[in-house]
Amino acid sequence: MWTPTSLRLEPRTYSFVDSGGSMHDDLALVADGKELANRVRVTEWSEPEAQLVICDHCGISGCSVGDQVAVRRLGEFVAFLALPRGLRDRWRGDPAGGRPLSGSDRDSLCGSDSTEFAPPSWMHSRGGLLVRSAEWEALRAQHHVLPAWDRLRSASWTEVALQAQLEAPARVLGDPGWPLTGLGARVIATDPWLSVDELATVERLFGGHSETPAEVLEATTRPVTIILQEPLVTADLVCRAMDGRLGLWLAPGIAVAPG
């Protein structure tokens, strides 16, 4: 996931005269120079689904499609995560047969922004966003337009697991919304070593829908590197927490597991 080095609010002025409106002053949320939200004052931050980019022609939320996220509290962080319904729609598969879409169909959907609840384009290249609560609250204190960190909804395990599946290279954690199976048979090596039982534990992290809150763990100093075949992929996906549990590696020093 993406942990930005800078986060700020920048003034913006929009003209909605052509659509029968007027001029409006607002603020944009910018991380590492990338505009995340163009109209902070009208973004529905505390709703289950928040559209970050509002139509700049009429200024009405929901006029355009996509750029939807779940803004959640995740431990001592604010997390911007892809919406489960936006990802599941892309890999729904054949309703009659219950199978995932083919690779070519899946790829075409992944690159499309036509889905109403699709995540922002930056999420495909940078991953979900993690902002420490202290940084979020410091920014909120300047303008009072952002929601309080401790008033946000807690991230569910399903939301975090889906985000991990979206970010994993070559879909090694399975298609978003689908159970992960056969991981042990594909693993060539791990560093540090994971036993067969531990690989089965990783599979169970993606076993199905769960509204259990996600719990942030104190991670060890390094992730577990997993080397898989078919296709040949090396990925840092999981880690051992300081208490010995296996969790997903989100960022240096940050792991997460079902609460």
Short mmCIF file of C-alpha atoms in Angstrom, two decimals:
data_model
loop_
_atom_site.label_atom_id
_atom_site.label_comp_id
_atom_site.label_asym_id
_atom_site.label_seq_id
_atom_site.Cartn_x
_atom_site.Cartn_y
_atom_site.Cartn_z
CA MET A 1 0.00 0.00 0.00
CA TRP A 2 0.95 3.62 -0.48
CA THR A 3 2.12 5.63 2.54
CA PRO A 4 2.60 9.17 1.17
CA THR A 5 5.41 11.40 2.38
CA SER A 6 3.29 14.55 2.00
CA LEU A 7 -0.42 15.19 2.39
CA ARG A 8 -1.99 18.61 2.04
CA LEU A 9 -5.13 20.53 1.12
CA GLU A 10 -4.91 22.95 -1.80
CA PRO A 11 -7.45 25.64 -2.79
CA ARG A 12 -9.44 25.14 -5.97
CA THR A 13 -12.06 27.26 -7.79
CA TYR A 14 -14.65 25.65 -10.05
CA SER A 15 -17.07 27.22 -12.50
CA PHE A 16 -20.43 25.51 -12.99
CA VAL A 17 -21.86 28.40 -15.03
CA ASP A 18 -22.19 26.28 -18.18
CA SER A 19 -24.45 23.83 -16.33
CA GLY A 20 -26.61 26.57 -14.78
CA GLY A 21 -24.60 26.93 -11.57
CA SER A 22 -22.11 29.44 -10.27
CA MET A 23 -18.50 29.71 -9.10
CA HIS A 24 -17.45 27.60 -6.13
CA ASP A 25 -14.32 27.65 -3.97
CA ASP A 26 -13.22 24.32 -2.57
CA LEU A 27 -10.19 22.31 -1.47
CA ALA A 28 -8.38 19.40 -3.09
CA LEU A 29 -6.67 16.63 -1.13
CA VAL A 30 -3.19 16.04 -2.58
CA ALA A 31 -0.73 13.26 -1.67
CA ASP A 32 2.83 13.31 -3.01
CA GLY A 33 1.69 15.73 -5.71
CA LYS A 34 -1.21 13.48 -6.82
CA GLU A 35 -4.71 14.91 -6.50
CA LEU A 36 -6.84 12.36 -4.68
CA ALA A 37 -10.06 14.31 -4.10
CA ASN A 38 -10.99 17.42 -6.05
CA ARG A 39 -13.86 18.73 -3.86
CA VAL A 40 -13.15 17.91 -0.24
CA ARG A 41 -16.04 19.98 1.12
CA VAL A 42 -18.72 17.99 -0.72
CA THR A 43 -17.12 14.53 -0.59
CA GLU A 44 -19.24 12.19 1.53
CA TRP A 45 -16.33 11.01 3.66
CA SER A 46 -18.31 9.21 6.35
CA GLU A 47 -20.56 7.25 3.97
CA PRO A 48 -19.87 3.56 3.20
CA GLU A 49 -18.85 4.64 -0.31
CA ALA A 50 -17.08 7.92 -1.08
CA GLN A 51 -16.54 9.30 -4.58
CA LEU A 52 -13.24 11.18 -4.57
CA VAL A 53 -13.48 12.92 -7.94
CA ILE A 54 -16.68 14.93 -8.37
CA CYS A 55 -17.86 15.94 -11.85
CA ASP A 56 -16.17 19.29 -12.64
CA HIS A 57 -18.92 20.23 -15.10
CA CYS A 58 -21.91 20.23 -12.73
CA GLY A 59 -20.32 19.63 -9.32
CA ILE A 60 -22.79 16.88 -8.39
CA SER A 61 -21.59 13.74 -6.65
CA GLY A 62 -22.50 10.60 -8.58
CA CYS A 63 -22.76 12.34 -11.95
CA SER A 64 -19.59 10.63 -13.15
CA VAL A 65 -18.70 6.98 -12.52
CA GLY A 66 -15.75 5.42 -10.76
CA ASP A 67 -13.18 6.97 -8.38
CA GLN A 68 -15.02 5.32 -5.49
CA VAL A 69 -13.28 4.23 -2.28
CA ALA A 70 -14.00 3.05 1.23
CA VAL A 71 -12.51 5.52 3.71
CA ARG A 72 -11.85 3.48 6.83
CA ARG A 73 -10.13 3.47 10.20
CA LEU A 74 -7.43 0.79 10.23
CA GLY A 75 -5.60 0.71 13.54
CA GLU A 76 -3.82 4.05 13.90
CA PHE A 77 -4.30 4.79 10.20
CA VAL A 78 -6.84 6.21 7.78
CA ALA A 79 -7.09 3.82 4.83
CA PHE A 80 -8.46 4.43 1.34
CA LEU A 81 -9.51 0.99 0.06
CA ALA A 82 -11.20 -0.28 -3.08
CA LEU A 83 -14.89 -1.05 -2.63
CA PRO A 84 -15.72 -4.77 -2.50
CA ARG A 85 -18.74 -4.27 -4.78
CA GLY A 86 -16.58 -2.49 -7.36
CA LEU A 87 -14.07 -5.34 -7.47
CA ARG A 88 -16.57 -8.16 -7.30
CA ASP A 89 -18.44 -6.75 -10.27
CA ARG A 90 -15.27 -7.04 -12.33
CA TRP A 91 -14.71 -10.72 -11.52
CA ARG A 92 -18.28 -11.87 -11.09
CA GLY A 93 -17.83 -14.56 -13.76
CA ASP A 94 -20.58 -16.71 -15.22
CA PRO A 95 -23.65 -16.53 -12.94
CA ALA A 96 -24.79 -19.96 -14.07
CA GLY A 97 -21.48 -21.75 -13.82
CA GLY A 98 -19.96 -19.78 -10.96
CA ARG A 99 -16.57 -19.67 -12.65
CA PRO A 100 -14.19 -16.69 -12.80
CA LEU A 101 -13.91 -14.76 -16.04
CA SER A 102 -11.24 -15.77 -18.51
CA GLY A 103 -7.87 -14.02 -18.39
CA SER A 104 -8.54 -11.81 -21.42
CA ASP A 105 -11.96 -10.76 -20.14
CA ARG A 106 -10.51 -10.12 -16.71
CA ASP A 107 -7.72 -7.96 -18.11
CA SER A 108 -10.13 -5.86 -20.16
CA LEU A 109 -12.35 -5.27 -17.15
CA CYS A 110 -9.39 -4.40 -14.95
CA GLY A 111 -8.43 -1.56 -17.28
CA SER A 112 -11.96 -0.21 -17.56
CA ASP A 113 -13.37 2.72 -15.61
CA SER A 114 -16.95 2.01 -16.71
CA THR A 115 -17.95 0.31 -13.45
CA GLU A 116 -19.84 2.69 -11.22
CA PHE A 117 -17.92 1.68 -8.10
CA ALA A 118 -14.48 1.20 -9.67
CA PRO A 119 -11.48 2.43 -7.67
CA PRO A 120 -9.39 5.45 -8.75
CA SER A 121 -6.81 4.80 -11.47
CA TRP A 122 -3.93 5.63 -9.11
CA MET A 123 -4.89 2.68 -6.93
CA HIS A 124 -3.89 0.22 -9.66
CA SER A 125 -0.33 1.58 -9.75
CA ARG A 126 0.23 2.77 -6.15
CA GLY A 127 -2.14 0.61 -4.16
CA GLY A 128 -4.47 1.67 -1.39
CA LEU A 129 -3.63 4.71 0.72
CA LEU A 130 -2.46 4.59 4.35
CA VAL A 131 -2.20 7.84 6.34
CA ARG A 132 -1.21 7.91 9.99
CA SER A 133 -3.99 9.27 12.18
CA ALA A 134 -1.75 11.99 13.65
CA GLU A 135 -1.01 13.35 10.16
CA TRP A 136 -4.69 13.14 9.21
CA GLU A 137 -5.80 14.97 12.36
CA ALA A 138 -3.14 17.66 11.89
CA LEU A 139 -4.50 18.34 8.41
CA ARG A 140 -8.07 18.27 9.70
CA ALA A 141 -7.21 20.84 12.38
CA GLN A 142 -6.27 23.33 9.66
CA HIS A 143 -9.59 23.28 7.80
CA HIS A 144 -12.13 21.10 9.69
CA VAL A 145 -13.46 19.69 6.42
CA LEU A 146 -12.16 16.15 6.87
CA PRO A 147 -13.88 13.62 9.14
CA ALA A 148 -12.30 12.77 12.47
CA TRP A 149 -10.18 9.63 12.34
CA ASP A 150 -11.94 8.07 15.33
CA ARG A 151 -15.38 8.62 13.75
CA LEU A 152 -14.63 6.63 10.61
CA ARG A 153 -15.96 3.11 10.08
CA SER A 154 -13.54 0.33 10.99
CA ALA A 155 -12.09 -1.56 8.03
CA SER A 156 -13.49 -5.08 7.74
CA TRP A 157 -11.28 -8.05 6.98
CA THR A 158 -13.09 -8.51 3.64
CA GLU A 159 -12.16 -4.97 2.56
CA VAL A 160 -8.49 -5.40 3.47
CA ALA A 161 -8.25 -8.88 1.92
CA LEU A 162 -9.77 -7.64 -1.33
CA GLN A 163 -7.29 -4.78 -1.43
CA ALA A 164 -4.42 -7.23 -0.96
CA GLN A 165 -5.74 -9.39 -3.82
CA LEU A 166 -6.00 -6.33 -6.06
CA GLU A 167 -2.39 -5.29 -5.36
CA ALA A 168 -0.74 -8.73 -5.47
CA PRO A 169 1.37 -9.32 -8.61
CA ALA A 170 0.04 -11.76 -11.20
CA ARG A 171 -3.05 -12.42 -9.02
CA VAL A 172 -1.01 -14.71 -6.75
CA LEU A 173 -3.56 -14.16 -3.96
CA GLY A 174 -6.44 -15.05 -6.25
CA ASP A 175 -8.93 -12.89 -8.11
CA PRO A 176 -10.54 -10.24 -5.90
CA GLY A 177 -13.55 -11.69 -4.14
CA TRP A 178 -12.67 -15.32 -4.91
CA PRO A 179 -11.15 -17.80 -2.43
CA LEU A 180 -7.43 -18.48 -2.68
CA THR A 181 -6.70 -22.14 -3.42
CA GLY A 182 -3.66 -24.18 -4.41
CA LEU A 183 -1.08 -21.76 -3.02
CA GLY A 184 1.04 -24.48 -1.42
CA ALA A 185 1.34 -26.40 -4.69
CA ARG A 186 2.66 -23.31 -6.50
CA VAL A 187 5.27 -22.23 -3.95
CA ILE A 188 8.87 -23.05 -4.86
CA ALA A 189 10.50 -21.44 -1.84
CA THR A 190 9.96 -18.89 0.93
CA ASP A 191 12.39 -16.74 2.91
CA PRO A 192 12.07 -17.06 5.88
CA TRP A 193 10.68 -20.57 5.64
CA LEU A 194 6.92 -21.14 5.84
CA SER A 195 5.66 -24.63 6.60
CA VAL A 196 2.84 -26.32 4.68
CA ASP A 197 0.52 -25.57 7.59
CA GLU A 198 1.50 -21.90 7.52
CA LEU A 199 0.82 -21.68 3.78
CA ALA A 200 -2.60 -23.19 4.49
CA THR A 201 -3.11 -20.44 7.07
CA VAL A 202 -2.37 -17.84 4.38
CA GLU A 203 -4.98 -19.47 2.13
CA ARG A 204 -7.57 -19.30 4.91
CA LEU A 205 -7.06 -15.53 5.13
CA PHE A 206 -8.86 -15.38 1.78
CA GLY A 207 -11.48 -18.00 2.52
CA GLY A 208 -14.58 -15.89 2.11
CA HIS A 209 -16.62 -12.89 3.17
CA SER A 210 -16.02 -11.65 6.73
CA GLU A 211 -17.18 -8.48 8.46
CA THR A 212 -14.67 -9.16 11.26
CA PRO A 213 -12.66 -5.97 11.83
CA ALA A 214 -9.11 -6.01 10.49
CA GLU A 215 -6.45 -5.73 13.18
CA VAL A 216 -3.14 -3.98 12.64
CA LEU A 217 -0.21 -5.96 14.08
CA GLU A 218 3.31 -4.95 14.97
CA ALA A 219 5.25 -6.54 12.14
CA THR A 220 8.73 -7.97 12.13
CA THR A 221 11.39 -5.99 10.30
CA ARG A 222 10.98 -7.89 7.05
CA PRO A 223 8.24 -9.64 5.09
CA VAL A 224 8.25 -13.25 3.97
CA THR A 225 9.39 -13.46 0.36
CA ILE A 226 7.40 -16.08 -1.56
CA ILE A 227 8.60 -17.47 -4.88
CA LEU A 228 5.88 -19.08 -6.97
CA GLN A 229 5.79 -20.92 -10.28
CA GLU A 230 3.29 -20.73 -13.17
CA PRO A 231 3.86 -17.84 -13.54
CA LEU A 232 7.25 -17.34 -11.91
CA VAL A 233 6.69 -14.55 -9.38
CA THR A 234 8.60 -13.26 -6.37
CA ALA A 235 6.41 -11.32 -3.95
CA ASP A 236 6.50 -9.92 -0.42
CA LEU A 237 2.94 -10.60 0.67
CA VAL A 238 2.86 -11.86 4.23
CA CYS A 239 4.88 -11.56 7.42
CA ARG A 240 5.12 -12.86 10.94
CA ALA A 241 3.92 -10.40 13.54
CA MET A 242 5.82 -9.89 16.76
CA ASP A 243 3.26 -12.10 18.52
CA GLY A 244 3.94 -14.95 16.06
CA ARG A 245 0.76 -14.64 14.00
CA LEU A 246 0.85 -14.58 10.21
CA GLY A 247 -0.59 -11.46 8.63
CA LEU A 248 -0.60 -9.54 5.39
CA TRP A 249 2.36 -7.21 4.83
CA LEU A 250 0.94 -3.76 4.05
CA ALA A 251 3.99 -1.53 4.39
CA PRO A 252 7.31 -1.58 6.28
CA GLY A 253 6.53 -2.43 9.90
CA ILE A 254 2.78 -2.76 9.25
CA ALA A 255 0.90 -6.05 9.11
CA VAL A 256 -2.79 -6.83 9.33
CA ALA A 257 -4.84 -9.90 10.24
CA PRO A 258 -8.47 -10.69 11.08
CA GLY A 259 -9.30 -9.29 14.53
#
